[in-house]
XYZ file of C-alpha atoms in Angstrom:
695
model
C 54.153 22.686 -4.283
C 53.935 24.043 -7.026
C 58.144 25.333 -7.270
C 60.977 23.286 -7.981
C 64.033 23.891 -6.255
C 67.660 22.532 -6.758
C 71.134 23.279 -6.736
C 73.738 22.889 -9.635
C 76.850 24.716 -8.328
C 76.767 27.586 -7.077
C 73.049 28.444 -8.760
C 69.829 27.224 -7.068
C 67.149 27.153 -9.967
C 63.454 27.834 -8.751
C 61.026 26.623 -11.686
C 57.650 27.767 -11.372
C 55.575 23.455 -11.692
C 52.018 24.475 -11.788
C 50.631 22.625 -14.936
C 49.480 23.634 -18.144
C 50.810 27.343 -18.256
C 52.918 27.656 -14.670
C 49.867 29.769 -13.381
C 51.254 32.505 -10.868
C 48.062 31.310 -7.984
C 48.271 31.648 -4.162
C 50.131 27.688 -3.944
C 52.766 29.124 -6.384
C 53.703 32.208 -4.946
C 54.533 30.533 -1.949
C 56.035 28.072 -3.356
C 58.331 30.978 -5.242
C 58.786 33.066 -2.119
C 60.115 30.299 -0.192
C 62.452 29.293 -2.268
C 63.813 32.755 -3.786
C 64.557 33.322 0.343
C 65.862 30.421 0.690
C 68.748 30.408 -2.255
C 68.799 34.030 -1.055
C 70.037 32.643 2.857
C 72.572 29.719 1.681
C 75.808 31.202 1.527
C 77.169 28.671 -1.382
C 74.212 30.158 -3.409
C 76.080 33.298 -5.258
C 72.727 33.504 -7.879
C 69.725 31.503 -8.670
C 68.280 31.194 -12.159
C 64.245 31.320 -12.438
C 62.284 29.650 -14.461
C 59.833 27.466 -15.330
C 58.475 23.724 -15.697
C 57.301 21.924 -18.259
C 55.521 23.631 -22.076
C 55.796 27.837 -20.307
C 57.374 29.883 -18.229
C 54.653 31.228 -17.196
C 51.173 32.252 -18.858
C 50.983 34.919 -15.855
C 47.455 34.811 -12.897
C 45.118 32.507 -12.430
C 42.454 33.897 -13.755
C 40.362 31.858 -10.994
C 41.146 33.858 -8.383
C 40.357 37.551 -9.404
C 37.837 38.773 -7.070
C 38.274 35.894 -4.620
C 39.990 36.067 -0.576
C 43.513 34.438 -2.785
C 43.954 37.080 -4.875
C 44.348 39.074 -2.124
C 46.124 36.551 -0.027
C 50.231 37.385 0.627
C 52.614 36.322 -0.651
C 51.258 38.022 -3.573
C 52.324 38.178 -7.732
C 53.263 42.432 -6.466
C 55.148 40.479 -3.200
C 57.077 37.618 -4.606
C 58.060 40.432 -7.628
C 59.354 42.648 -4.829
C 61.133 39.421 -2.799
C 63.124 38.856 -6.181
C 63.710 42.243 -6.981
C 65.460 42.918 -2.774
C 67.389 39.800 -3.737
C 70.822 40.217 -2.392
C 72.113 37.308 -5.732
C 71.158 38.380 -8.920
C 68.243 36.505 -10.360
C 67.987 35.634 -13.976
C 64.412 34.547 -16.009
C 65.321 31.529 -17.644
C 62.855 32.581 -20.025
C 60.794 29.660 -22.565
C 57.817 28.590 -24.979
C 55.245 31.384 -23.337
C 56.000 35.034 -20.606
C 52.901 36.631 -20.388
C 51.114 38.573 -18.189
C 52.124 38.037 -14.625
C 55.252 35.776 -15.735
C 56.237 39.362 -17.867
C 56.286 41.565 -15.470
C 58.171 38.668 -12.972
C 60.619 38.402 -15.184
C 60.252 42.099 -15.940
C 60.968 42.356 -11.861
C 64.633 39.607 -12.528
C 67.809 41.729 -12.335
C 68.242 40.053 -16.135
C 66.790 37.694 -18.268
C 67.817 35.230 -21.534
C 65.501 32.911 -23.271
C 65.215 31.098 -26.439
C 64.080 32.506 -29.225
C 59.861 31.139 -30.144
C 58.759 32.227 -26.914
C 55.997 34.494 -26.804
C 55.442 37.528 -25.042
C 52.411 39.165 -23.768
C 50.554 40.982 -21.651
C 47.799 40.050 -22.086
C 45.396 41.226 -19.733
C 43.330 44.402 -22.110
C 41.875 41.142 -23.416
C 40.011 40.616 -20.586
C 39.290 44.689 -20.336
C 41.860 45.204 -17.740
C 45.536 46.300 -17.413
C 48.496 44.212 -16.324
C 47.908 45.290 -12.135
C 51.671 44.162 -11.262
C 54.006 46.903 -12.266
C 53.939 45.576 -16.568
C 53.457 49.047 -17.264
C 55.778 50.681 -16.027
C 58.967 47.997 -15.731
C 57.609 47.035 -19.684
C 58.357 51.251 -20.915
C 61.953 51.069 -19.170
C 63.436 48.612 -21.261
C 61.308 48.270 -25.064
C 60.427 52.369 -24.988
C 57.006 53.629 -24.501
C 56.173 53.223 -28.506
C 57.140 49.525 -28.746
C 55.454 48.964 -25.314
C 52.246 50.956 -24.914
C 51.415 49.000 -28.506
C 52.112 44.823 -26.189
C 50.177 46.117 -23.551
C 47.613 48.083 -25.463
C 47.046 45.028 -27.540
C 48.054 42.363 -25.302
C 49.436 41.218 -28.806
C 51.667 38.099 -27.883
C 55.535 39.470 -29.499
C 58.319 36.731 -30.656
C 61.120 37.200 -28.695
C 64.178 36.632 -31.516
C 61.994 39.908 -32.023
C 62.241 41.679 -28.786
C 67.051 40.564 -28.932
C 67.925 43.800 -29.798
C 66.519 45.929 -27.004
C 66.557 45.948 -23.438
C 64.207 43.422 -22.425
C 67.054 40.500 -22.916
C 70.036 40.178 -21.287
C 70.657 37.446 -24.190
C 68.615 35.417 -26.781
C 70.073 32.105 -26.671
C 70.616 30.266 -30.203
C 67.723 27.899 -32.196
C 68.443 24.381 -30.285
C 69.767 25.408 -27.495
C 69.086 23.779 -24.512
C 67.843 26.202 -22.379
C 68.495 25.259 -18.328
C 72.872 24.590 -18.535
C 72.538 28.315 -21.100
C 70.886 29.575 -18.132
C 72.976 28.240 -15.508
C 76.239 29.023 -17.374
C 74.809 32.736 -17.823
C 74.479 33.299 -13.517
C 77.510 31.814 -12.829
C 79.308 34.618 -15.486
C 77.284 37.587 -13.606
C 77.693 36.182 -10.650
C 79.944 38.761 -9.166
C 79.032 41.749 -10.895
C 77.330 44.499 -8.861
C 75.404 46.723 -8.726
C 72.878 44.377 -9.588
C 70.847 46.230 -12.284
C 67.222 46.953 -11.641
C 64.401 48.071 -14.446
C 62.945 50.110 -12.257
C 66.325 52.527 -11.875
C 65.932 52.686 -16.117
C 64.614 55.848 -17.558
C 61.588 55.702 -20.434
C 63.348 57.941 -23.394
C 61.040 59.235 -25.571
C 61.791 62.748 -28.363
C 58.740 64.183 -27.383
C 56.227 61.357 -24.373
C 53.503 64.505 -24.264
C 52.618 64.572 -27.979
C 53.138 60.864 -28.339
C 50.373 60.298 -26.464
C 47.921 62.394 -27.129
C 48.125 61.135 -30.383
C 47.323 57.026 -29.429
C 44.251 58.891 -26.988
C 42.795 59.600 -30.017
C 43.023 57.024 -31.614
C 42.556 54.480 -28.721
C 39.275 56.178 -27.901
C 38.469 55.959 -31.902
C 39.493 52.139 -31.785
C 38.065 51.305 -27.957
C 34.378 50.813 -28.165
C 32.792 50.480 -25.434
C 35.573 48.992 -23.612
C 36.970 51.572 -21.233
C 40.267 49.062 -20.505
C 42.729 49.569 -23.722
C 42.696 53.615 -22.467
C 43.453 52.920 -18.919
C 46.249 51.094 -20.247
C 47.355 54.407 -21.981
C 46.706 56.823 -19.100
C 49.086 53.433 -16.822
C 51.514 53.274 -19.542
C 52.174 57.405 -19.965
C 52.898 57.020 -15.880
C 56.301 55.577 -16.144
C 57.143 58.909 -18.364
C 55.283 61.289 -15.485
C 55.338 59.814 -12.452
C 58.834 59.146 -9.776
C 58.556 54.726 -10.635
C 56.740 53.493 -6.812
C 54.152 57.213 -8.080
C 53.793 54.669 -11.445
C 53.411 51.655 -9.830
C 50.712 52.687 -7.441
C 48.551 54.347 -9.831
C 48.926 51.327 -11.785
C 47.063 49.049 -9.129
C 44.549 52.260 -8.517
C 43.528 51.799 -12.417
C 43.704 47.476 -12.541
C 41.467 47.473 -9.138
C 38.846 49.872 -11.030
C 38.766 47.920 -13.953
C 38.252 44.383 -11.640
C 34.841 46.275 -11.386
C 33.475 46.906 -13.995
C 30.777 45.649 -16.322
C 32.966 44.697 -19.437
C 35.605 43.517 -17.262
C 33.389 41.288 -15.988
C 31.885 40.513 -19.707
C 35.090 39.507 -20.607
C 36.330 37.110 -18.037
C 33.683 35.497 -18.076
C 33.798 34.572 -21.531
C 37.201 33.380 -20.951
C 36.469 31.017 -18.657
C 33.312 30.078 -20.257
C 35.652 29.461 -23.974
C 37.953 26.517 -21.485
C 34.203 25.572 -19.830
C 33.372 24.430 -22.817
C 34.834 21.598 -23.871
C 34.060 19.877 -20.965
C 31.561 16.900 -20.717
C 31.290 15.239 -17.446
C 30.197 11.723 -17.977
C 33.185 11.991 -21.051
C 36.764 11.879 -18.977
C 39.555 13.834 -20.377
C 41.350 10.274 -21.251
C 38.946 8.905 -23.355
C 39.828 7.320 -26.414
C 39.564 9.513 -30.147
C 39.285 8.247 -32.751
C 42.076 9.231 -36.185
C 40.883 12.005 -38.761
C 43.332 12.243 -41.522
C 40.751 12.112 -44.118
C 37.169 14.533 -44.414
C 34.820 13.916 -46.870
C 32.337 16.902 -46.976
C 28.680 16.157 -49.012
C 27.353 19.286 -50.662
C 29.408 21.679 -52.670
C 27.011 24.844 -51.580
C 28.194 28.194 -49.549
C 28.224 24.728 -47.056
C 29.599 22.445 -47.936
C 32.596 24.378 -49.544
C 32.622 26.331 -45.951
C 33.047 23.694 -44.338
C 35.934 21.330 -46.569
C 38.254 25.095 -46.643
C 38.308 24.648 -42.474
C 39.402 21.012 -43.293
C 42.155 22.176 -45.695
C 43.131 25.289 -43.407
C 44.155 22.038 -40.324
C 46.408 20.560 -42.986
C 43.840 17.661 -43.689
C 43.017 16.238 -47.041
C 38.983 16.621 -47.704
C 37.347 15.141 -50.594
C 33.669 16.711 -51.629
C 30.723 14.861 -52.540
C 28.031 16.684 -54.824
C 24.869 15.188 -57.225
C 25.929 16.694 -60.140
C 29.383 18.297 -62.665
C 27.748 21.690 -62.400
C 27.463 22.014 -59.094
C 30.812 21.004 -58.285
C 32.791 22.674 -60.755
C 30.684 26.015 -59.057
C 31.857 24.371 -55.419
C 35.157 23.580 -56.576
C 35.866 27.355 -58.585
C 33.687 29.323 -55.282
C 36.863 27.975 -52.503
C 39.699 28.646 -55.365
C 37.786 32.077 -55.944
C 37.536 32.473 -52.050
C 40.987 31.405 -51.046
C 42.388 34.170 -53.732
C 40.220 36.645 -51.967
C 42.089 35.940 -49.191
C 45.346 36.311 -50.856
C 44.718 39.720 -52.414
C 43.697 40.957 -48.853
C 47.443 39.302 -47.752
C 46.333 37.082 -45.408
C 47.709 33.747 -47.517
C 50.410 33.497 -49.091
C 50.468 32.204 -52.676
C 52.140 28.520 -52.708
C 49.838 28.051 -48.522
C 47.115 29.224 -51.695
C 48.009 26.211 -53.357
C 48.551 24.361 -50.998
C 45.356 24.356 -49.050
C 43.929 23.595 -52.743
C 45.259 20.969 -53.508
C 44.430 19.053 -50.620
C 40.447 19.996 -51.435
C 39.070 17.126 -54.988
C 35.729 16.897 -55.598
C 33.977 13.587 -56.456
C 30.356 12.741 -58.182
C 30.813 8.965 -56.297
C 30.680 7.844 -53.116
C 32.207 5.144 -53.039
C 35.176 7.864 -53.526
C 34.395 8.908 -50.507
C 34.306 5.855 -48.331
C 37.699 6.173 -46.966
C 37.407 8.496 -44.870
C 37.574 9.274 -41.206
C 34.475 11.282 -40.812
C 31.882 12.935 -43.826
C 29.494 15.700 -42.951
C 26.499 16.089 -44.779
C 26.177 19.898 -45.957
C 22.853 19.270 -48.187
C 19.560 21.158 -47.746
C 18.024 21.201 -44.153
C 15.318 18.903 -45.612
C 14.435 15.619 -43.160
C 14.155 13.250 -46.457
C 16.865 14.624 -48.567
C 18.921 14.582 -45.255
C 17.456 10.552 -44.156
C 18.501 9.993 -48.036
C 22.308 11.271 -47.789
C 22.776 8.743 -44.659
C 21.490 5.734 -45.972
C 24.293 5.851 -48.593
C 26.837 6.246 -46.176
C 25.423 3.779 -44.303
C 26.311 1.947 -47.048
C 29.545 3.047 -48.327
C 31.250 4.802 -45.209
C 34.113 2.572 -43.752
C 32.965 0.998 -40.235
C 34.382 3.098 -37.660
C 33.937 6.375 -39.507
C 32.149 9.827 -38.263
C 28.882 9.826 -39.948
C 28.203 14.406 -39.194
C 25.233 16.221 -40.082
C 24.528 19.868 -40.075
C 21.891 19.812 -39.860
C 20.853 23.267 -38.299
C 17.341 22.253 -36.988
C 16.413 19.132 -37.626
C 15.793 15.775 -35.013
C 19.164 14.083 -35.266
C 18.173 11.161 -33.881
C 15.853 9.950 -36.399
C 18.354 10.821 -39.074
C 21.018 8.125 -36.970
C 17.790 6.083 -36.671
C 18.935 6.063 -39.993
C 21.500 4.158 -40.386
C 21.943 0.494 -39.012
C 25.079 2.488 -36.597
C 23.512 5.093 -34.823
C 26.862 5.718 -31.899
C 28.993 6.985 -35.198
C 26.651 9.705 -35.606
C 26.924 13.377 -34.814
C 25.399 16.960 -35.898
C 28.602 19.059 -36.188
C 26.000 22.183 -37.183
C 29.260 24.843 -38.457
C 27.892 28.436 -39.230
C 28.144 30.526 -42.208
C 30.630 31.461 -43.397
C 31.686 28.410 -42.108
C 35.060 28.602 -42.863
C 34.464 31.798 -40.968
C 32.643 31.710 -38.089
C 34.290 30.023 -35.053
C 31.032 28.134 -33.963
C 30.513 24.964 -33.625
C 27.447 23.267 -31.948
C 28.131 19.923 -31.247
C 24.772 17.429 -30.706
C 24.619 14.929 -29.352
C 22.592 12.404 -30.626
C 20.808 9.737 -27.859
C 23.261 6.844 -29.142
C 26.249 8.979 -29.660
C 29.425 7.274 -29.231
C 31.496 8.971 -26.182
C 34.726 8.844 -28.357
C 32.716 10.412 -31.351
C 31.723 13.397 -29.161
C 35.266 12.997 -27.472
C 36.562 13.095 -31.016
C 34.709 15.340 -32.144
C 35.774 18.232 -29.633
C 39.520 17.389 -30.111
C 38.506 18.022 -34.719
C 36.882 21.753 -33.048
C 40.852 22.518 -31.557
C 42.531 22.165 -34.584
C 39.709 23.498 -37.116
C 39.677 26.494 -34.786
C 36.907 26.012 -34.081
C 34.221 26.721 -30.583
C 33.285 23.330 -30.334
C 29.372 24.216 -27.423
C 28.241 20.137 -26.974
C 24.077 20.514 -27.484
C 21.242 18.211 -26.987
C 19.051 17.361 -29.526
C 15.727 19.585 -29.763
C 14.649 21.837 -32.899
C 16.750 24.109 -33.120
C 19.000 23.076 -30.680
C 20.209 25.801 -28.217
C 21.092 29.180 -31.028
C 18.297 28.154 -33.459
C 16.147 27.285 -31.137
C 16.553 31.010 -29.341
C 16.633 32.957 -32.176
C 13.507 31.879 -33.095
C 11.741 33.397 -30.697
C 13.805 36.139 -30.489
C 12.768 36.753 -34.252
C 9.132 35.649 -32.936
C 9.319 39.283 -31.242
C 11.292 41.199 -33.446
C 8.061 40.284 -35.795
C 5.373 40.654 -33.509
C 7.361 44.601 -32.945
C 6.552 45.278 -36.302
C 2.780 43.909 -35.901
C 2.321 46.838 -33.151
C 4.223 50.083 -34.270
C 8.268 49.514 -34.760
C 9.960 49.892 -38.247
C 12.926 47.510 -39.104
C 15.215 50.020 -38.541
C 14.010 51.547 -35.299
C 13.911 47.156 -34.019
C 18.012 47.408 -35.936
C 19.086 50.130 -34.686
C 17.993 49.708 -30.978
C 19.252 45.720 -30.745
C 22.529 47.143 -32.303
C 23.389 50.106 -30.291
C 22.837 47.235 -27.945
C 25.954 46.234 -28.638
C 25.470 43.293 -31.381
C 26.920 43.022 -34.978
C 23.475 42.971 -35.965
C 20.182 43.818 -36.050
C 16.849 40.035 -36.442
C 16.037 42.124 -40.344
C 19.751 42.864 -41.444
C 21.014 39.656 -39.860
C 17.243 38.117 -42.066
C 18.529 39.742 -44.876
C 21.491 38.442 -44.765
C 21.280 34.954 -44.105
C 18.424 34.698 -46.935
C 14.564 35.707 -45.656
C 12.916 31.952 -47.267
C 15.683 30.124 -44.582
C 12.403 31.305 -41.654
C 9.933 30.852 -44.299
C 10.940 27.403 -45.063
C 11.323 26.755 -41.107
C 7.886 28.813 -40.257
C 6.130 26.173 -42.483
C 7.700 23.156 -41.025
C 6.477 24.537 -37.684
C 2.821 25.417 -38.967
C 2.474 21.314 -39.636
C 4.397 19.645 -36.478
C 3.192 22.655 -34.370
C 0.427 23.943 -34.790
C -0.402 25.822 -31.909
C 2.878 27.874 -31.903
C 1.683 31.694 -33.030
C 3.906 33.800 -35.804
C 3.140 37.412 -37.057
C 2.288 36.970 -40.623
C 4.644 39.647 -41.659
C 7.643 37.095 -42.702
C 5.262 35.112 -45.228
C 4.402 38.405 -46.872
C 7.314 40.014 -47.027
C 8.933 36.461 -48.993
C 5.123 35.523 -50.453
C 6.867 38.587 -52.679
C 9.813 37.465 -53.956
C 11.501 39.851 -51.235
C 14.747 36.959 -49.851
C 16.766 39.692 -48.580
C 20.968 40.881 -50.102
C 20.583 37.674 -53.040
C 17.352 39.159 -54.880
C 18.347 42.194 -53.839
C 15.177 42.909 -51.578
C 14.084 41.930 -47.630
C 13.207 43.747 -45.110
C 16.000 46.473 -46.497
C 15.776 47.604 -50.376
C 20.089 47.240 -52.209
C 21.279 48.491 -54.828
C 23.051 46.721 -57.264
C 26.926 45.742 -55.024
C 25.831 47.231 -52.187
C 25.432 45.255 -48.396
C 24.423 48.542 -47.446
C 20.602 48.210 -46.754
C 18.372 50.811 -47.637
C 14.872 50.926 -45.684
C 11.975 50.486 -47.641
C 9.252 51.993 -47.726
C 7.198 49.659 -49.912
C 8.188 47.094 -46.985
C 7.246 50.433 -44.575
C 3.665 50.802 -46.456
C 3.225 46.076 -46.100
C 4.251 46.477 -41.886
C 0.598 49.399 -41.926
C -1.381 47.849 -43.679
C -0.853 44.313 -42.136
C -1.294 46.331 -38.440
C -4.726 47.551 -39.822
C -5.790 43.998 -41.425
C -5.446 42.891 -38.215
C -7.040 45.405 -35.662
C -3.710 46.630 -33.843
C -3.251 50.431 -33.762
C 0.598 51.196 -34.070
C 1.562 52.786 -30.814
C 5.327 54.209 -30.197
C 7.873 51.892 -29.102
C 9.987 52.834 -26.544
C 14.044 51.389 -27.849
C 14.224 49.955 -23.978
C 11.533 47.689 -24.978
C 12.896 46.481 -27.482
C 16.110 45.428 -25.757
C 14.021 43.323 -23.442
C 11.313 42.064 -25.568
C 14.693 40.473 -27.918
C 16.933 39.628 -25.157
C 14.704 38.378 -22.483
C 13.335 36.291 -24.714
C 17.019 34.459 -25.643
C 16.923 34.735 -21.839
C 14.000 32.794 -20.973
C 13.781 30.099 -23.960
C 17.867 30.072 -23.236
C 16.287 28.334 -19.084
C 14.072 26.176 -20.285
C 16.920 24.266 -22.588
C 18.944 24.823 -19.700
C 16.658 23.462 -17.503
C 15.837 20.121 -19.542
C 19.442 19.490 -20.417
C 20.133 20.420 -23.916
C 22.607 23.177 -22.791
C 24.526 21.432 -19.873
C 25.508 25.234 -18.294
C 24.549 28.282 -18.869
C 28.407 29.336 -19.997
C 27.536 27.429 -23.013
C 24.471 29.000 -24.419
C 26.367 32.359 -23.532
C 29.999 30.747 -25.800
C 26.758 30.027 -28.118
C 25.465 34.111 -28.738
C 28.478 35.640 -28.230
C 30.609 33.071 -31.358
C 27.540 33.034 -33.050
C 24.737 35.071 -33.377
C 26.896 38.398 -32.623
C 26.027 39.187 -29.206
C 28.159 41.789 -27.620
C 30.745 40.385 -26.077
C 31.223 43.162 -23.501
C 27.465 42.301 -22.539
C 28.899 38.406 -22.001
C 26.032 36.881 -22.974
C 22.348 36.824 -22.988
C 23.020 34.457 -19.298
C 25.689 36.368 -17.560
C 23.615 39.741 -18.830
C 20.325 38.437 -17.005
C 22.609 37.849 -14.291
C 24.189 40.829 -14.303
C 20.685 42.820 -15.330
C 19.018 40.776 -11.476
C 16.467 37.391 -12.587
C 14.341 38.985 -10.302
C 13.580 41.640 -12.831
C 14.489 40.416 -15.382
C 11.384 37.759 -14.863
C 9.472 40.699 -13.848
C 9.814 42.482 -17.067
C 8.349 38.773 -19.217
C 5.109 38.236 -16.414
C 4.719 42.440 -17.524
C 5.120 41.057 -21.737
C 2.831 38.484 -20.775
C 0.091 40.519 -20.223
C 0.149 41.962 -23.088
C -0.543 41.037 -27.066
C 1.046 37.680 -27.854
C 1.170 36.874 -24.188
C 1.222 33.534 -24.917
C 5.312 33.488 -26.560
C 6.857 34.962 -23.121
C 5.588 31.546 -20.283
C 8.324 32.609 -17.778
C 10.879 28.921 -17.602
C 10.532 27.180 -13.765
C 13.988 27.617 -13.754
C 14.283 31.183 -14.228
C 11.079 31.411 -11.465
C 12.842 28.910 -9.039
C 16.506 31.270 -8.701
C 14.739 34.264 -9.166
C 12.748 33.374 -6.091
C 16.149 32.052 -4.717
C 17.604 34.900 -5.572
C 20.374 32.574 -7.599
C 21.413 33.800 -10.808
C 22.293 30.911 -13.443
C 25.943 31.181 -12.275
C 25.025 29.747 -9.102
């Protein structure tokens, strides 16, 4: 059973019981209907309290059932709500903790609603590219009013129950500390004999000028919706609560919901939602694996990355010590951290009190002895193997037994770093992305000897510091940067063949990327890639690269930090201005290579950049560097600006069709630098079998 049935006096208590958030899957719906019908049939029962067991009233529908037979199997959520709404005995929703999506729609079908303060109330379906599909857009405006309801539906933002206490959504919000169930039962006893039973559907939506308000809302939402159709559909369905009879509005809502279910944007958002939850699951690391206590942290290096990493710990309330080699570098790093926090205060996103609290959790030192007691230390020094090995030898000598020794390396061999210590089981990669205090992604690199408890601890830590941890095996560049290298190689080859930086960036940004490869390189620093290419020339001389990027760096054009890169930058600005000098350099390089420049379509640019990611991603997947295709998607969605509405490179390839992707790759393999297009065996196999990366 996924709903419990008990009796307290003349009140039946129906508790949804489907951990962790009482999702309204088929079993839960069936059990809830059976319980309501049981109470209805029992002459000794005068009222019903509907609540949620454990940590939630209900988090809503089970999205794993979407596009599956279970979603349409009776009783549907609509049917459950109808049973509740048509019950001849009053049904009281007793709400605590979480009441979202279908859970809120179910509560709106009840005759009365009572709640504890602090409960999160929301209709978040828009975040999955959908709209509430079980009456939410029709009932919520009838209890909150048009404006508040529209805002909640369009944004999906949760609102605390006490902030809605004065609305018709709640009949009573109990004082903090109230024991919910006895209070709800007492409320049910008090209203048991009142008739007629109130129904939200019978209320009217009041607004003095609904059409003017809705038209203004349409214009505002259209401007912010971007490529997603759901926000505007939300406006239209909420508008139906004003302009149509209830049943017609309900039908219209359902039609819009079913249309959105089939959109590529919603499919991509739902994929990302499930992928984010799957990323924390490692097959050979059980959920009950013991984790180490992380009460104090340390960071080696007070540069941009080290300072950002330290801020993550302070933001989570974990004291952190930053180690540097010179007082000047340490003071500069600590000053930058303070400046970053003060900027956040000025923007109104942090109080001065919390600012000082967080700064107070960060201290600096020049001595390894001062970080010896930390539970975890993260090295964030220059990306050079010799430098990192020297740091880890020091950490091995000074850190207490059981401390986790982590490297922020973005490309280097973690197993070699671990071998420089006497405790490789304690070594792990924690690759943060710049700016480390802002970017969501954290690549967790598992070495050959990394302990399972260390991996489990870092996965738990990633959540505590509000990062999305994605596990990667050891290879050059791990998941993200290994794929990025092939993406950038194609971008540079395109310059040799006829494109210019602004065309390449424009094409991929119109596809949906937050930033094109050349603007991104200017932001990160072109010297970073230059250093890696120099290393590649020694370690992998068979890899062919365009020389254009090296020529740029030889001129000292390292990007925004030098005021010149692939683009020109004016003092005090971050705007990229096309550079005639760079364009002349590119054309001259083509001439020296004997390449006749040609017009290149934007569609070719997008295919070559995106399919380069897909092909390398397939190799990473087959090698076991990534656990699943969706992990690769999460790396690119949360760390590299891949468009969310396209679901990540592997999901996008599935949506295009792997045979079509493979056909394009084979076409490019026959062109200039075709050696860069060796199809991944996994891609060839899946395409031949008519399968996708998802299965």
